[in-house]
mmCIF file of C-alpha atoms and ligand atoms in Angstrom:
data_model
loop_
_atom_site.group_PDB
_atom_site.id
_atom_site.type_symbol
_atom_site.label_atom_id
_atom_site.label_comp_id
_atom_site.label_asym_id
_atom_site.label_seq_id
_atom_site.Cartn_x
_atom_site.Cartn_y
_atom_site.Cartn_z
ATOM 1 C CA MET Y 182 0.075 -0.067 0.015
ATOM 2 C CA SER Y 183 1.363 3.169 -1.024
ATOM 3 C CA ARG Y 184 1.129 6.663 0.250
ATOM 4 C CA LEU Y 185 0.553 9.596 -2.130
ATOM 5 C CA VAL Y 186 0.407 13.421 -2.301
ATOM 6 C CA LEU Y 187 -1.700 14.504 -5.229
ATOM 7 C CA LYS Y 188 -1.534 18.549 -6.404
ATOM 8 C CA PHE Y 189 -4.157 20.038 -8.364
ATOM 9 C CA GLY Y 190 -3.325 23.572 -9.803
ATOM 10 C CA GLY Y 191 -5.839 26.502 -10.317
ATOM 11 C CA THR Y 192 -7.025 25.320 -13.905
ATOM 12 C CA SER Y 193 -7.899 21.679 -12.565
ATOM 13 C CA VAL Y 194 -10.148 23.460 -9.716
ATOM 14 C CA ALA Y 195 -11.158 26.218 -11.528
ATOM 15 C CA ASN Y 196 -15.052 25.347 -10.861
ATOM 16 C CA VAL Y 197 -17.042 22.679 -9.131
ATOM 17 C CA ASP Y 198 -17.253 20.799 -12.259
ATOM 18 C CA ARG Y 199 -13.498 20.329 -12.406
ATOM 19 C CA ILE Y 200 -13.335 19.671 -8.751
ATOM 20 C CA ARG Y 201 -15.473 16.455 -9.352
ATOM 21 C CA ASN Y 202 -13.031 15.452 -11.983
ATOM 22 C CA VAL Y 203 -10.274 15.990 -9.645
ATOM 23 C CA ALA Y 204 -12.007 13.675 -7.102
ATOM 24 C CA ARG Y 205 -12.521 11.253 -9.604
ATOM 25 C CA HIS Y 206 -8.379 11.141 -9.830
ATOM 26 C CA VAL Y 207 -8.352 10.549 -5.903
ATOM 27 C CA LYS Y 208 -10.968 8.140 -6.322
ATOM 28 C CA ARG Y 209 -8.755 5.976 -8.782
ATOM 29 C CA GLU Y 210 -5.857 6.294 -6.315
ATOM 30 C CA TRP Y 211 -7.928 5.535 -3.016
ATOM 31 C CA ASP Y 212 -9.631 2.602 -4.478
ATOM 32 C CA ALA Y 213 -6.091 0.971 -5.537
ATOM 33 C CA GLY Y 214 -5.363 0.956 -1.634
ATOM 34 C CA SER Y 215 -3.313 4.171 -1.485
ATOM 35 C CA ASP Y 216 -3.516 6.635 1.275
ATOM 36 C CA VAL Y 217 -3.859 9.976 -0.251
ATOM 37 C CA ALA Y 218 -3.076 13.566 0.855
ATOM 38 C CA VAL Y 219 -4.422 16.020 -1.768
ATOM 39 C CA VAL Y 220 -2.964 19.529 -2.317
ATOM 40 C CA VAL Y 221 -5.016 22.376 -3.912
ATOM 41 C CA SER Y 222 -4.323 25.864 -5.410
ATOM 42 C CA ALA Y 223 -7.163 28.498 -5.956
ATOM 43 C CA MET Y 224 -9.513 28.657 -8.741
ATOM 44 C CA SER Y 225 -7.452 29.857 -11.467
ATOM 45 C CA GLY Y 226 -7.500 33.631 -11.700
ATOM 46 C CA LYS Y 227 -8.760 33.693 -7.894
ATOM 47 C CA THR Y 228 -5.283 34.529 -6.202
ATOM 48 C CA ASN Y 229 -4.650 37.501 -8.943
ATOM 49 C CA GLU Y 230 -7.966 38.971 -8.132
ATOM 50 C CA LEU Y 231 -7.294 38.880 -4.493
ATOM 51 C CA VAL Y 232 -3.853 40.470 -4.923
ATOM 52 C CA SER Y 233 -5.603 43.204 -6.850
ATOM 53 C CA TRP Y 234 -8.256 43.482 -4.032
ATOM 54 C CA CYS Y 235 -5.189 44.042 -1.476
ATOM 55 C CA LYS Y 236 -3.561 46.720 -3.813
ATOM 56 C CA GLU Y 237 -6.980 48.548 -4.401
ATOM 57 C CA SER Y 238 -7.377 48.997 -0.715
ATOM 58 C CA ALA Y 239 -4.221 50.461 -0.105
ATOM 59 C CA ALA Y 240 -0.903 51.185 -2.301
ATOM 60 C CA LEU Y 241 1.385 50.171 1.004
ATOM 61 C CA TYR Y 242 -0.571 47.558 2.297
ATOM 62 C CA ASP Y 243 0.511 45.185 5.426
ATOM 63 C CA SER Y 244 2.013 42.130 3.917
ATOM 64 C CA ARG Y 245 0.761 39.973 6.941
ATOM 65 C CA GLU Y 246 -2.819 41.090 5.939
ATOM 66 C CA TYR Y 247 -2.252 40.609 2.313
ATOM 67 C CA ASP Y 248 -1.399 36.708 3.271
ATOM 68 C CA VAL Y 249 -4.702 36.405 4.963
ATOM 69 C CA VAL Y 250 -6.454 37.455 2.124
ATOM 70 C CA VAL Y 251 -4.784 35.951 -0.464
ATOM 71 C CA ALA Y 252 -4.781 32.407 1.622
ATOM 72 C CA SER Y 253 -8.528 32.550 1.264
ATOM 73 C CA GLY Y 254 -8.519 31.231 -2.300
ATOM 74 C CA GLU Y 255 -7.363 27.894 -1.015
ATOM 75 C CA GLN Y 256 -9.440 27.612 1.664
ATOM 76 C CA VAL Y 257 -12.426 27.251 -0.772
ATOM 77 C CA THR Y 258 -11.127 24.693 -2.913
ATOM 78 C CA SER Y 259 -9.882 22.651 -0.297
ATOM 79 C CA GLY Y 260 -13.376 22.565 1.772
ATOM 80 C CA LEU Y 261 -14.935 22.090 -2.205
ATOM 81 C CA LEU Y 262 -13.145 19.115 -2.858
ATOM 82 C CA ALA Y 263 -13.683 17.405 0.389
ATOM 83 C CA ILE Y 264 -17.333 18.069 0.194
ATOM 84 C CA VAL Y 265 -17.429 16.370 -3.045
ATOM 85 C CA LEU Y 266 -15.078 13.619 -1.872
ATOM 86 C CA ASN Y 267 -17.370 12.801 1.191
ATOM 87 C CA ASP Y 268 -20.081 12.924 -1.169
ATOM 88 C CA MET Y 269 -18.674 10.242 -3.056
ATOM 89 C CA GLY Y 270 -18.163 8.020 -0.347
ATOM 90 C CA ILE Y 271 -14.769 8.635 0.190
ATOM 91 C CA PRO Y 272 -13.603 9.801 3.763
ATOM 92 C CA ALA Y 273 -12.355 13.358 3.806
ATOM 93 C CA ARG Y 274 -11.603 16.572 5.523
ATOM 94 C CA SER Y 275 -10.075 19.902 4.598
ATOM 95 C CA TRP Y 276 -6.617 21.113 6.278
ATOM 96 C CA GLN Y 277 -5.990 24.841 6.334
ATOM 97 C CA GLY Y 278 -2.167 25.412 6.707
ATOM 98 C CA TRP Y 279 -1.923 26.254 10.014
ATOM 99 C CA GLN Y 280 -4.137 23.219 10.952
ATOM 100 C CA VAL Y 281 -1.660 20.834 9.504
ATOM 101 C CA PRO Y 282 0.315 22.528 10.869
ATOM 102 C CA LEU Y 283 2.827 23.733 7.981
ATOM 103 C CA TYR Y 284 5.144 26.368 9.435
ATOM 104 C CA GLY Y 285 6.536 29.004 7.131
ATOM 105 C CA SER Y 286 9.111 31.650 8.003
ATOM 106 C CA ASP Y 287 8.028 35.161 9.117
ATOM 107 C CA ALA Y 288 8.926 36.376 5.121
ATOM 108 C CA HIS Y 289 5.048 37.599 4.238
ATOM 109 C CA GLY Y 290 4.222 36.832 0.619
ATOM 110 C CA ALA Y 291 7.418 34.736 0.128
ATOM 111 C CA ALA Y 292 7.807 32.815 2.866
ATOM 112 C CA ARG Y 293 9.955 29.487 3.194
ATOM 113 C CA ILE Y 294 8.679 26.254 4.571
ATOM 114 C CA VAL Y 295 10.366 25.630 8.302
ATOM 115 C CA ASP Y 296 8.308 22.369 9.291
ATOM 116 C CA ILE Y 297 5.598 20.341 8.729
ATOM 117 C CA ASP Y 298 3.844 18.237 11.284
ATOM 118 C CA GLY Y 299 2.026 15.492 9.500
ATOM 119 C CA SER Y 300 1.000 13.304 12.357
ATOM 120 C CA GLY Y 301 -2.586 14.742 12.354
ATOM 121 C CA ILE Y 302 -2.927 13.712 8.732
ATOM 122 C CA LEU Y 303 -1.507 10.327 9.322
ATOM 123 C CA ALA Y 304 -3.589 9.793 12.190
ATOM 124 C CA GLY Y 305 -6.604 10.108 9.620
ATOM 125 C CA PHE Y 306 -4.662 7.742 7.083
ATOM 126 C CA ALA Y 307 -4.237 5.324 10.080
ATOM 127 C CA ARG Y 308 -7.918 5.551 11.248
ATOM 128 C CA ASN Y 309 -10.151 5.187 8.054
ATOM 129 C CA ARG Y 310 -7.867 6.015 5.570
ATOM 130 C CA GLU Y 311 -9.396 9.590 5.622
ATOM 131 C CA VAL Y 312 -8.149 11.525 2.458
ATOM 132 C CA ALA Y 313 -6.560 14.845 3.859
ATOM 133 C CA VAL Y 314 -7.180 17.710 1.302
ATOM 134 C CA VAL Y 315 -4.755 20.198 1.997
ATOM 135 C CA SER Y 316 -5.061 24.087 1.181
ATOM 136 C CA GLY Y 317 -1.572 24.878 -0.607
ATOM 137 C CA PHE Y 318 0.367 27.820 -0.831
ATOM 138 C CA GLN Y 319 -0.489 28.798 3.119
ATOM 139 C CA GLY Y 320 1.021 28.068 6.352
ATOM 140 C CA VAL Y 321 1.635 29.814 9.725
ATOM 141 C CA ASN Y 322 4.672 31.361 11.309
ATOM 142 C CA ARG Y 323 5.210 29.406 14.634
ATOM 143 C CA GLU Y 324 6.279 32.303 16.495
ATOM 144 C CA THR Y 325 3.901 35.181 15.481
ATOM 145 C CA GLY Y 326 0.949 32.892 14.712
ATOM 146 C CA ARG Y 327 0.019 34.739 11.776
ATOM 147 C CA ILE Y 328 -0.958 33.180 8.766
ATOM 148 C CA VAL Y 329 2.084 33.240 5.553
ATOM 149 C CA THR Y 330 2.085 32.231 2.084
ATOM 150 C CA LEU Y 331 4.572 30.544 0.007
ATOM 151 C CA GLY Y 332 5.102 32.982 -3.081
ATOM 152 C CA ARG Y 333 3.161 32.624 -6.205
ATOM 153 C CA GLY Y 334 2.852 29.199 -7.351
ATOM 154 C CA GLY Y 335 3.616 28.155 -3.895
ATOM 155 C CA SER Y 336 1.248 25.206 -4.078
ATOM 156 C CA ASP Y 337 3.650 23.053 -5.963
ATOM 157 C CA THR Y 338 6.034 23.927 -2.617
ATOM 158 C CA SER Y 339 3.614 22.740 -0.244
ATOM 159 C CA ALA Y 340 2.761 19.423 -1.812
ATOM 160 C CA VAL Y 341 6.299 18.378 -2.720
ATOM 161 C CA GLY Y 342 7.311 19.691 1.048
ATOM 162 C CA LEU Y 343 3.995 17.600 2.578
ATOM 163 C CA ALA Y 344 5.315 14.620 0.327
ATOM 164 C CA ALA Y 345 8.679 14.747 2.230
ATOM 165 C CA ALA Y 346 7.165 15.064 5.540
ATOM 166 C CA LEU Y 347 4.543 12.032 5.215
ATOM 167 C CA LYS Y 348 7.477 10.273 3.161
ATOM 168 C CA ALA Y 349 4.836 9.950 0.491
ATOM 169 C CA ASP Y 350 6.224 7.301 -2.293
ATOM 170 C CA ARG Y 351 5.348 9.653 -5.040
ATOM 171 C CA CYS Y 352 4.343 13.287 -5.303
ATOM 172 C CA ASP Y 353 2.010 13.907 -8.289
ATOM 173 C CA ILE Y 354 1.770 17.223 -9.651
ATOM 174 C CA TYR Y 355 -1.659 17.820 -11.866
ATOM 175 C CA THR Y 356 -1.628 20.351 -14.053
ATOM 176 C CA ASP Y 357 -3.384 21.632 -17.811
ATOM 177 C CA VAL Y 358 -0.455 19.842 -19.470
ATOM 178 C CA ASP Y 359 0.606 16.315 -19.662
ATOM 179 C CA GLY Y 360 4.102 16.987 -18.369
ATOM 180 C CA VAL Y 361 7.303 18.832 -18.981
ATOM 181 C CA TYR Y 362 8.151 19.838 -22.452
ATOM 182 C CA THR Y 363 11.276 20.589 -24.527
ATOM 183 C CA THR Y 364 9.966 24.174 -24.600
ATOM 184 C CA ASP Y 365 6.446 25.836 -24.270
ATOM 185 C CA PRO Y 366 4.382 23.956 -26.926
ATOM 186 C CA ARG Y 367 2.611 27.339 -27.400
ATOM 187 C CA VAL Y 368 5.613 28.622 -28.834
ATOM 188 C CA VAL Y 369 6.794 25.603 -30.594
ATOM 189 C CA ALA Y 370 4.339 23.452 -32.089
ATOM 190 C CA ARG Y 371 7.285 20.863 -32.457
ATOM 191 C CA ALA Y 372 8.017 20.809 -28.687
ATOM 192 C CA LYS Y 373 7.960 16.976 -27.320
ATOM 193 C CA ARG Y 374 6.920 15.787 -23.717
ATOM 194 C CA LEU Y 375 9.997 14.413 -21.860
ATOM 195 C CA GLU Y 376 9.811 11.717 -20.010
ATOM 196 C CA LYS Y 377 12.051 12.196 -17.378
ATOM 197 C CA VAL Y 378 13.906 15.358 -16.261
ATOM 198 C CA ALA Y 379 16.802 15.305 -13.670
ATOM 199 C CA PHE Y 380 16.060 17.601 -10.335
ATOM 200 C CA GLU Y 381 19.088 20.118 -11.680
ATOM 201 C CA GLU Y 382 17.449 20.325 -15.143
ATOM 202 C CA MET Y 383 14.102 21.011 -13.641
ATOM 203 C CA LEU Y 384 15.678 23.698 -11.469
ATOM 204 C CA GLU Y 385 17.648 25.524 -13.980
ATOM 205 C CA MET Y 386 14.411 25.373 -16.368
ATOM 206 C CA ALA Y 387 12.184 27.036 -13.295
ATOM 207 C CA SER Y 388 14.617 29.784 -12.816
ATOM 208 C CA ALA Y 389 14.923 30.195 -16.617
ATOM 209 C CA GLY Y 390 11.421 30.996 -16.652
ATOM 210 C CA SER Y 391 9.559 27.760 -17.411
ATOM 211 C CA ARG Y 392 6.360 27.848 -15.720
ATOM 212 C CA VAL Y 393 5.443 24.190 -14.887
ATOM 213 C CA LEU Y 394 6.738 24.396 -11.384
ATOM 214 C CA GLN Y 395 7.714 26.493 -8.603
ATOM 215 C CA VAL Y 396 11.705 26.610 -8.316
ATOM 216 C CA ARG Y 397 11.374 26.118 -4.497
ATOM 217 C CA SER Y 398 9.419 22.908 -4.885
ATOM 218 C CA VAL Y 399 12.008 21.458 -7.032
ATOM 219 C CA GLU Y 400 14.344 22.367 -4.674
ATOM 220 C CA ILE Y 401 13.158 20.643 -2.014
ATOM 221 C CA ALA Y 402 12.183 17.788 -4.357
ATOM 222 C CA MET Y 403 16.116 17.673 -4.943
ATOM 223 C CA SER Y 404 17.288 17.785 -1.544
ATOM 224 C CA GLN Y 405 14.548 15.261 -0.179
ATOM 225 C CA ARG Y 406 14.653 13.116 -3.150
ATOM 226 C CA VAL Y 407 11.011 13.285 -3.449
ATOM 227 C CA LYS Y 408 9.511 10.992 -6.597
ATOM 228 C CA THR Y 409 7.918 14.002 -8.350
ATOM 229 C CA TYR Y 410 5.446 13.463 -11.515
ATOM 230 C CA VAL Y 411 4.246 16.515 -13.456
ATOM 231 C CA ARG Y 412 0.932 14.852 -15.428
ATOM 232 C CA SER Y 413 -2.377 16.401 -16.374
ATOM 233 C CA SER Y 414 -5.694 16.351 -14.632
ATOM 234 C CA PHE Y 415 -7.481 16.658 -18.188
ATOM 235 C CA ASP Y 416 -6.563 12.908 -19.028
ATOM 236 C CA ASP Y 417 -9.232 10.306 -18.285
ATOM 237 C CA PRO Y 418 -9.223 9.561 -14.727
ATOM 238 C CA GLU Y 419 -9.898 5.988 -15.624
ATOM 239 C CA ASN Y 420 -6.978 5.811 -17.752
ATOM 240 C CA PRO Y 421 -4.209 8.595 -17.235
ATOM 241 C CA ASN Y 422 -0.788 9.187 -18.682
ATOM 242 C CA PRO Y 423 2.172 8.845 -16.377
ATOM 243 C CA GLY Y 424 3.606 12.406 -17.162
ATOM 244 C CA THR Y 425 6.854 13.524 -16.697
ATOM 245 C CA LEU Y 426 9.345 12.016 -13.790
ATOM 246 C CA ILE Y 427 11.575 14.609 -12.141
ATOM 247 C CA CYS Y 428 14.230 12.385 -11.004
ATOM 248 C CA ASP Y 429 18.200 11.808 -10.269
ATOM 249 C CA GLU Y 430 20.334 12.210 -13.465
ATOM 250 C CA GLU Y 431 21.398 8.868 -12.883
ATOM 251 C CA ASP Y 432 18.218 7.466 -13.609
ATOM 252 C CA ILE Y 433 18.029 9.179 -16.988
ATOM 253 C CA VAL Y 434 19.571 6.717 -19.675
ATOM 254 C CA GLU Y 435 19.488 8.758 -22.656
ATOM 255 C CA GLN Y 436 20.951 11.736 -22.065
ATOM 256 C CA GLN Y 437 20.890 14.742 -24.581
ATOM 257 C CA ASN Y 438 23.642 17.909 -24.856
ATOM 258 C CA VAL Y 439 20.332 19.912 -24.526
ATOM 259 C CA THR Y 440 17.314 18.697 -22.824
ATOM 260 C CA GLY Y 441 15.107 22.096 -23.172
ATOM 261 C CA ILE Y 442 14.858 25.628 -24.012
ATOM 262 C CA ALA Y 443 13.603 28.050 -21.732
ATOM 263 C CA PHE Y 444 12.464 31.732 -21.969
ATOM 264 C CA SER Y 445 11.439 34.520 -19.661
ATOM 265 C CA LYS Y 446 10.029 37.991 -20.415
ATOM 266 C CA ASP Y 447 10.381 39.448 -17.200
ATOM 267 C CA GLU Y 448 13.850 40.730 -17.535
ATOM 268 C CA ALA Y 449 14.506 44.335 -17.579
ATOM 269 C CA GLN Y 450 18.422 45.212 -18.885
ATOM 270 C CA PHE Y 451 20.644 48.016 -17.493
ATOM 271 C CA THR Y 452 23.485 49.742 -18.789
ATOM 272 C CA LEU Y 453 25.968 52.149 -16.794
ATOM 273 C CA ARG Y 454 28.217 53.988 -19.011
ATOM 274 C CA ASN Y 455 31.560 55.354 -18.260
ATOM 275 C CA VAL Y 456 32.139 53.598 -14.929
ATOM 276 C CA ALA Y 457 35.442 53.862 -13.575
ATOM 277 C CA ASP Y 458 37.546 51.044 -13.915
ATOM 278 C CA LYS Y 459 39.138 50.460 -10.813
ATOM 279 C CA PRO Y 460 38.599 48.248 -7.754
ATOM 280 C CA GLY Y 461 35.413 48.361 -5.950
ATOM 281 C CA VAL Y 462 33.008 49.381 -8.565
ATOM 282 C CA ALA Y 463 31.243 46.238 -9.121
ATOM 283 C CA ALA Y 464 30.727 46.008 -5.248
ATOM 284 C CA ALA Y 465 29.540 49.696 -5.230
ATOM 285 C CA VAL Y 466 26.901 48.919 -8.019
ATOM 286 C CA PHE Y 467 25.815 45.579 -6.703
ATOM 287 C CA ALA Y 468 25.788 45.990 -3.008
ATOM 288 C CA PRO Y 469 22.943 48.241 -2.669
ATOM 289 C CA LEU Y 470 21.141 46.478 -5.001
ATOM 290 C CA ALA Y 471 21.364 43.453 -2.882
ATOM 291 C CA ASP Y 472 20.372 45.842 0.420
ATOM 292 C CA ALA Y 473 17.251 46.446 -1.806
ATOM 293 C CA LEU Y 474 16.545 42.794 -2.231
ATOM 294 C CA VAL Y 475 16.856 42.842 -5.991
ATOM 295 C CA ASN Y 476 17.780 39.561 -7.635
ATOM 296 C CA VAL Y 477 20.349 40.339 -10.095
ATOM 297 C CA ASP Y 478 20.891 37.780 -12.883
ATOM 298 C CA MET Y 479 23.265 38.299 -15.737
ATOM 299 C CA ILE Y 480 26.402 40.697 -15.455
ATOM 300 C CA VAL Y 481 28.681 41.679 -18.368
ATOM 301 C CA GLN Y 482 31.399 44.234 -17.739
ATOM 302 C CA ASN Y 483 33.290 45.179 -20.589
ATOM 303 C CA ILE Y 484 36.973 45.783 -20.750
ATOM 304 C CA SER Y 485 37.797 49.489 -20.980
ATOM 305 C CA ALA Y 486 39.433 51.248 -24.542
ATOM 306 C CA ASP Y 487 41.030 54.025 -22.282
ATOM 307 C CA GLY Y 488 42.032 51.830 -19.174
ATOM 308 C CA ARG Y 489 39.732 54.393 -17.542
ATOM 309 C CA THR Y 490 36.404 53.565 -18.032
ATOM 310 C CA THR Y 491 34.098 50.719 -18.753
ATOM 311 C CA ASP Y 492 30.484 49.981 -19.139
ATOM 312 C CA ILE Y 493 28.801 47.404 -16.982
ATOM 313 C CA THR Y 494 25.496 45.526 -18.122
ATOM 314 C CA PHE Y 495 23.292 43.496 -15.904
ATOM 315 C CA THR Y 496 19.575 42.405 -15.858
ATOM 316 C CA ALA Y 497 16.895 42.104 -12.934
ATOM 317 C CA PRO Y 498 13.540 41.289 -13.173
ATOM 318 C CA ALA Y 499 11.149 43.796 -14.995
ATOM 319 C CA ALA Y 500 9.102 44.180 -11.889
ATOM 320 C CA GLU Y 501 11.643 45.744 -10.170
ATOM 321 C CA TYR Y 502 12.355 48.191 -13.053
ATOM 322 C CA ASP Y 503 11.693 51.649 -11.028
ATOM 323 C CA ARG Y 504 13.292 50.147 -7.557
ATOM 324 C CA VAL Y 505 16.446 49.478 -9.534
ATOM 325 C CA MET Y 506 16.669 52.811 -11.200
ATOM 326 C CA ASP Y 507 15.919 54.418 -7.889
ATOM 327 C CA VAL Y 508 18.975 52.700 -6.258
ATOM 328 C CA LEU Y 509 21.052 53.731 -9.167
ATOM 329 C CA GLU Y 510 20.162 57.321 -8.933
ATOM 330 C CA ARG Y 511 20.457 57.403 -5.783
ATOM 331 C CA ASN Y 512 24.097 55.899 -5.509
ATOM 332 C CA LYS Y 513 25.232 57.620 -8.673
ATOM 333 C CA ALA Y 514 27.839 59.704 -7.066
ATOM 334 C CA ALA Y 515 29.256 56.644 -4.906
ATOM 335 C CA ILE Y 516 29.323 54.214 -8.013
ATOM 336 C CA GLY Y 517 30.736 57.134 -10.673
ATOM 337 C CA PHE Y 518 28.838 56.379 -13.777
ATOM 338 C CA HIS Y 519 27.984 58.628 -16.454
ATOM 339 C CA THR Y 520 24.537 57.774 -17.484
ATOM 340 C CA VAL Y 521 22.291 54.627 -16.928
ATOM 341 C CA GLU Y 522 20.248 53.227 -19.885
ATOM 342 C CA GLY Y 523 17.415 50.702 -19.162
ATOM 343 C CA ALA Y 524 15.436 48.461 -21.668
ATOM 344 C CA LYS Y 525 12.304 46.547 -20.678
ATOM 345 C CA ASP Y 526 11.383 44.629 -23.846
ATOM 346 C CA VAL Y 527 13.852 42.074 -23.788
ATOM 347 C CA VAL Y 528 13.933 38.172 -23.074
ATOM 348 C CA LYS Y 529 16.300 35.891 -21.648
ATOM 349 C CA VAL Y 530 16.359 32.484 -23.956
ATOM 350 C CA SER Y 531 17.880 29.714 -22.126
ATOM 351 C CA ALA Y 532 19.187 26.215 -22.988
ATOM 352 C CA ILE Y 533 19.112 23.247 -20.627
ATOM 353 C CA GLY Y 534 21.145 20.191 -20.417
ATOM 354 C CA ILE Y 535 22.929 18.000 -18.036
ATOM 355 C CA GLY Y 536 25.097 16.816 -21.190
ATOM 356 C CA MET Y 537 26.537 20.027 -21.393
ATOM 357 C CA ARG Y 538 28.880 19.370 -18.375
ATOM 358 C CA SER Y 539 30.674 16.872 -20.863
ATOM 359 C CA HIS Y 540 30.513 18.467 -24.087
ATOM 360 C CA ALA Y 541 32.257 21.518 -25.446
ATOM 361 C CA GLY Y 542 31.025 24.110 -27.784
ATOM 362 C CA VAL Y 543 27.470 23.716 -27.310
ATOM 363 C CA ALA Y 544 26.840 27.352 -26.521
ATOM 364 C CA ALA Y 545 28.893 28.384 -29.408
ATOM 365 C CA MET Y 546 26.594 26.520 -31.853
ATOM 366 C CA ALA Y 547 23.559 28.783 -30.448
ATOM 367 C CA PHE Y 548 25.763 32.090 -30.993
ATOM 368 C CA LYS Y 549 26.312 31.242 -34.599
ATOM 369 C CA ALA Y 550 22.816 29.905 -35.615
ATOM 370 C CA LEU Y 551 21.132 33.117 -33.667
ATOM 371 C CA ALA Y 552 23.816 35.509 -35.722
ATOM 372 C CA ASP Y 553 22.442 33.689 -38.977
ATOM 373 C CA LYS Y 554 19.310 34.621 -38.341
ATOM 374 C CA GLY Y 555 20.241 38.445 -37.432
ATOM 375 C CA ILE Y 556 19.320 37.874 -33.842
ATOM 376 C CA ASN Y 557 21.771 40.340 -31.834
ATOM 377 C CA ILE Y 558 22.855 38.925 -28.284
ATOM 378 C CA ARG Y 559 22.853 41.633 -25.601
ATOM 379 C CA ALA Y 560 24.427 40.023 -22.581
ATOM 380 C CA ILE Y 561 25.488 36.257 -22.286
ATOM 381 C CA THR Y 562 25.729 34.031 -18.962
ATOM 382 C CA THR Y 563 26.729 30.233 -18.468
ATOM 383 C CA SER Y 564 26.713 27.855 -16.049
ATOM 384 C CA GLU Y 565 27.432 24.101 -15.781
ATOM 385 C CA ILE Y 566 24.444 22.919 -17.273
ATOM 386 C CA LYS Y 567 22.886 26.043 -18.666
ATOM 387 C CA PHE Y 568 23.585 28.856 -20.960
ATOM 388 C CA SER Y 569 21.348 32.198 -21.520
ATOM 389 C CA VAL Y 570 21.388 34.996 -23.958
ATOM 390 C CA LEU Y 571 19.602 38.190 -23.612
ATOM 391 C CA ILE Y 572 17.762 39.346 -26.850
ATOM 392 C CA ASP Y 573 15.340 41.798 -28.186
ATOM 393 C CA ALA Y 574 11.838 40.610 -27.094
ATOM 394 C CA ALA Y 575 10.715 40.795 -30.630
ATOM 395 C CA TYR Y 576 12.709 37.790 -31.678
ATOM 396 C CA THR Y 577 11.774 35.556 -28.878
ATOM 397 C CA GLU Y 578 9.857 32.878 -30.975
ATOM 398 C CA LEU Y 579 12.280 32.794 -33.507
ATOM 399 C CA ALA Y 580 15.107 32.305 -31.060
ATOM 400 C CA VAL Y 581 13.474 29.682 -29.376
ATOM 401 C CA ARG Y 582 12.293 27.779 -32.384
ATOM 402 C CA THR Y 583 15.539 28.324 -33.975
ATOM 403 C CA LEU Y 584 17.409 26.832 -30.415
ATOM 404 C CA HIS Y 585 14.780 23.973 -30.547
ATOM 405 C CA THR Y 586 15.675 22.878 -34.205
ATOM 406 C CA LEU Y 587 19.650 23.130 -33.629
ATOM 407 C CA TYR Y 588 19.752 20.833 -30.532
ATOM 408 C CA GLY Y 589 17.556 18.402 -32.425
ATOM 409 C CA LEU Y 590 14.686 18.658 -30.015
ATOM 410 C CA ASP Y 591 12.127 18.923 -32.617
ATOM 411 C CA LYS Y 592 9.202 16.204 -32.499
ATOM 412 C CA ALA Y 593 9.576 14.096 -35.692
HETATM 413 N N1 LIG S 819 -2.752 30.228 -5.792
HETATM 414 C C1 LIG S 819 -1.695 30.502 -5.847
HETATM 415 C C2 LIG S 819 -1.199 31.174 -6.543
HETATM 416 O O1 LIG S 819 -1.649 31.586 -7.776
HETATM 417 C C3 LIG S 819 -0.582 29.654 -5.441
HETATM 418 C C4 LIG S 819 -0.575 28.204 -6.486
HETATM 419 O O2 LIG S 819 -1.254 28.198 -7.094
HETATM 420 O O3 LIG S 819 0.243 27.511 -6.388
HETATM 421 O O4 LIG S 819 -0.082 31.743 -6.899
HETATM 422 MG MG1 LIG S 820 1.585 26.687 -10.534
#
């Protein structure tokens, strides 16, 4: 008899009909004899609406109250799914984050999971195989007793975290696509579903803009070795496809140089002109940005032509554009730059693959292929298993398609 955590995202619980469909997936596993904990998201669009109400209420709202408001979406779906399951004759109850309890840090709006006490849920399994329907995305801070949320997309993290805490045999993340693809199938029709993806690749894909899983959920799956599947809730509940397994790289037999192409449109580029070419300048630029909690991603520093001044280019999330500009302007004297140029119409395209570790020249091929298409590269970064290029947003589709074909990822 196995123990499972099943997670259903917003489109899978978008209305009561779809919640009934989710219940059929739960029933299949429960009938097969498994103990089941289900983690649900809010109905699709709900969290956005709740966020907008907070902003409408006050420009500078208290993030503790924001968490109270946005956590409510999951309360609704967990209760509804428990009602439907009971109606089908399956014992079930809802659990809010504070009831489990799932303890989170006090970083309101972006809390990390500190600890999950699964004993109440396990007692329900032992009593009458009661299905636990857990509100994703939310928890409670142990010290303050206040409700916290885990950041957008945080239900994935609730699910993987719960699977680790319950020592579940598997964590199935049900979404509206039937797995992880070589790239976004809406952009490249020839994208293929991957049977397996290594934890590290998934981590890079998630942070490079693939929206399948929240980054932190992958971190937990990797560190706690949670066997995680991404699969579709729109498959026939009686006969579903297995989806994509996120697993150790040792478990992947056929390794490609490049496994997937991800892209992120939420980028902004900043270029500081005529910065003094002397020790301490990079610190002068990036320390105040770090203090302002801006997540800087790509950094390019040019060599200076005259030995005295240089340019520094970097990227940060587009949502932080104004804050970055403000920090730079306020520190202008300390940094000592001439002008700053910003651009928001840029996109970061990344290629990810474990095979890059052992193969040279993988990125070089891409630079040539993009150049042949007349695509100008504004910045480049590389890591062991990923490289990223920053390009004009207008070329996103062309660049993604070009790289997808280049690395042999197109569906036959
Ligand atoms: N409902 C939350 C959100 O939209 C959490 C989630 O769905 O994972 O961000
Ligand atoms: Mg999601």
